[in-house]
Amino acid sequence: MNTARSFNWSLLTPFMTWLPQVGRQDIKADLVAALTGAIVVLPQGVAFATIAGMPPEYGLYAGMIPAIIAALFGSSRHLVSGPTTAASVVLFSSLSLLAIPGTPEYVTLALTLTFMVGVLELALGFARMGALVNFISHSVVVGFTAGAAVLIAAKQLKHFFGVEMDSSGHLHDILISFGQHVLEINPSATLVAAATLALGIACKLWLPRVPYMIVAMLGGSLLAVGLDAVFGAEATGIATVGALPAALPPLSAPSLTFDHIRHLAPSALAVTLFALTEAVSIGRALGARGGYRIDGNQEFIGQGLSNIAGSFFSGYVATGSFNRSGVNYEAGARTPLASIFAAFMLMAIVLLVAPYASYLPKAAMAGILFLVAWGLIDRAEIKHILHSSKRETSVLAVTFFSAIFLELEFAIFAGVLLSLVLYLERTSKPKIHTIAPNPHLPNQAFSSEPGLPECPQLRFMRIDGSVFFGSAPHVEQYFDRLRAEHPEQKHVALFSNGINFVDLQGGLVLSREMQRRRADGGDMYLINVKQGLWEALEGCGCLDERGSRNIFQSKTAAVRAIYQKLDKSICATCDKRIFWECKGNK
């Protein structure tokens, strides 16, 4: 009973928070945006299915039921879910080693992987693990996307140039295979692909409001039809996609055998992490532009339910789409109804135009995908990362090269692992400063400026960072070096407001340093101690009665108390007069 009462049932009905508030003007704006979205997803669905190694119609199916479910159960007003480039590339990379792309066995594996991804996303959402995506840094996303873009272009070389070659494997395998078939290039197919690419670029540059994919595909298709009419289809050898079934998504079922689950589990985890990162990142960006916040956990649930449903309606892995979500926002969408309307419009369009897909050349699709790949590479952000941080540059490079030379799903794990290693390396060496009163600042405020006069018996320090098991050796080595190089400074006062966290081992390091200082005739004192640090020191038993008297909440009180413990014979011969208390010691 208590569990049932404590469960937040609104997680399963998030649409009830916005649906009753939808007005007539909202519906009108959403319908206009939906029409644009439906037109955009038509060529993208076919293109992304090609990338994924799926029959073309499955890319369209992935933009239907999954988009509706994600809109109803997510938290973003503008996020559009469906097939995406990155998810398609990861899917192909994961499954092409297990089955031949396009075959029934391959499709079954794709549906099974989609179901597993949905279950993982749903479980993470209910477990309130929305912050998990924060472990995938921006540099990992940029590097992975750039690597995926290179692979997309490489895998389309066979269609762009009309050659029969093996496009599976890693980048170097594809390039070697292409080099072996370079003399078999089909001029007609290459002309169609190049013309499609050029038309798409021209559209993006000079007619940005026109759906460039549709215009480019139409142009490429008309050119192919013209070449076939003039020279004959056998002479040109231009391969086409083939007719799409004019039908709604058929029912399907994943194959949840032990072997399938065992083989697909690593890929499912990788796809889940990246898909959720993609969806939540897009949702947050659009929410910031639209003046609202999204719930990461709710978005996990929405994405999970959409993929579970998609696996039973012939849809492969769906997630938030960068370009379709942007189009949806720019087209004036106000509520998630725009995504729902777009999915229903897509169904109607498929029923009407599916037979005409037989005229769509694979070379034209390759030209479009070259353009998609180029757009995926965030050149400005890559340049920014390269110039701003060596650490982030290394994360970007490792993720990128892992994507193109190793398994694509491994690239995500490699990038995340390196990010965590670099983070731990940085936190294991907190900055430790020597500080002293600066006579040039008001009230002789303390600063770390080099060359400031110091008390010959007392050193002031500041630690910025955490003192935990990972950084304890670094802090302890600093203390040891300080005692060896400055034995005359038997007293140390540590400004502690820069310490974020102390664990048991960190507390023991501070406690042992106090004991060593006392054994040498001095002591260590803590100034500006945060409540968390005080509790940590008490909790680990690092503060005895004497130690607790060495904690001060202000530097004035600390200096006044510590001054009484200094060797007055040394003070009598000291000419530095650093503290106010020194003025009276003449």
PDB file of C-alpha atoms in Angstrom, residues 103 139 282 412:
ATOM      1  CA  THR A 103      17.214  -9.613 -44.429  1.00  0.00           C
ATOM      2  CA  SER A 139      32.954  16.604 -26.306  1.00  0.00           C
ATOM      3  CA  ILE A 282      17.680  18.599 -27.705  1.00  0.00           C
ATOM      4  CA  ILE A 412      30.687   6.234 -26.563  1.00  0.00           C
TER       5      ILE A 412
END
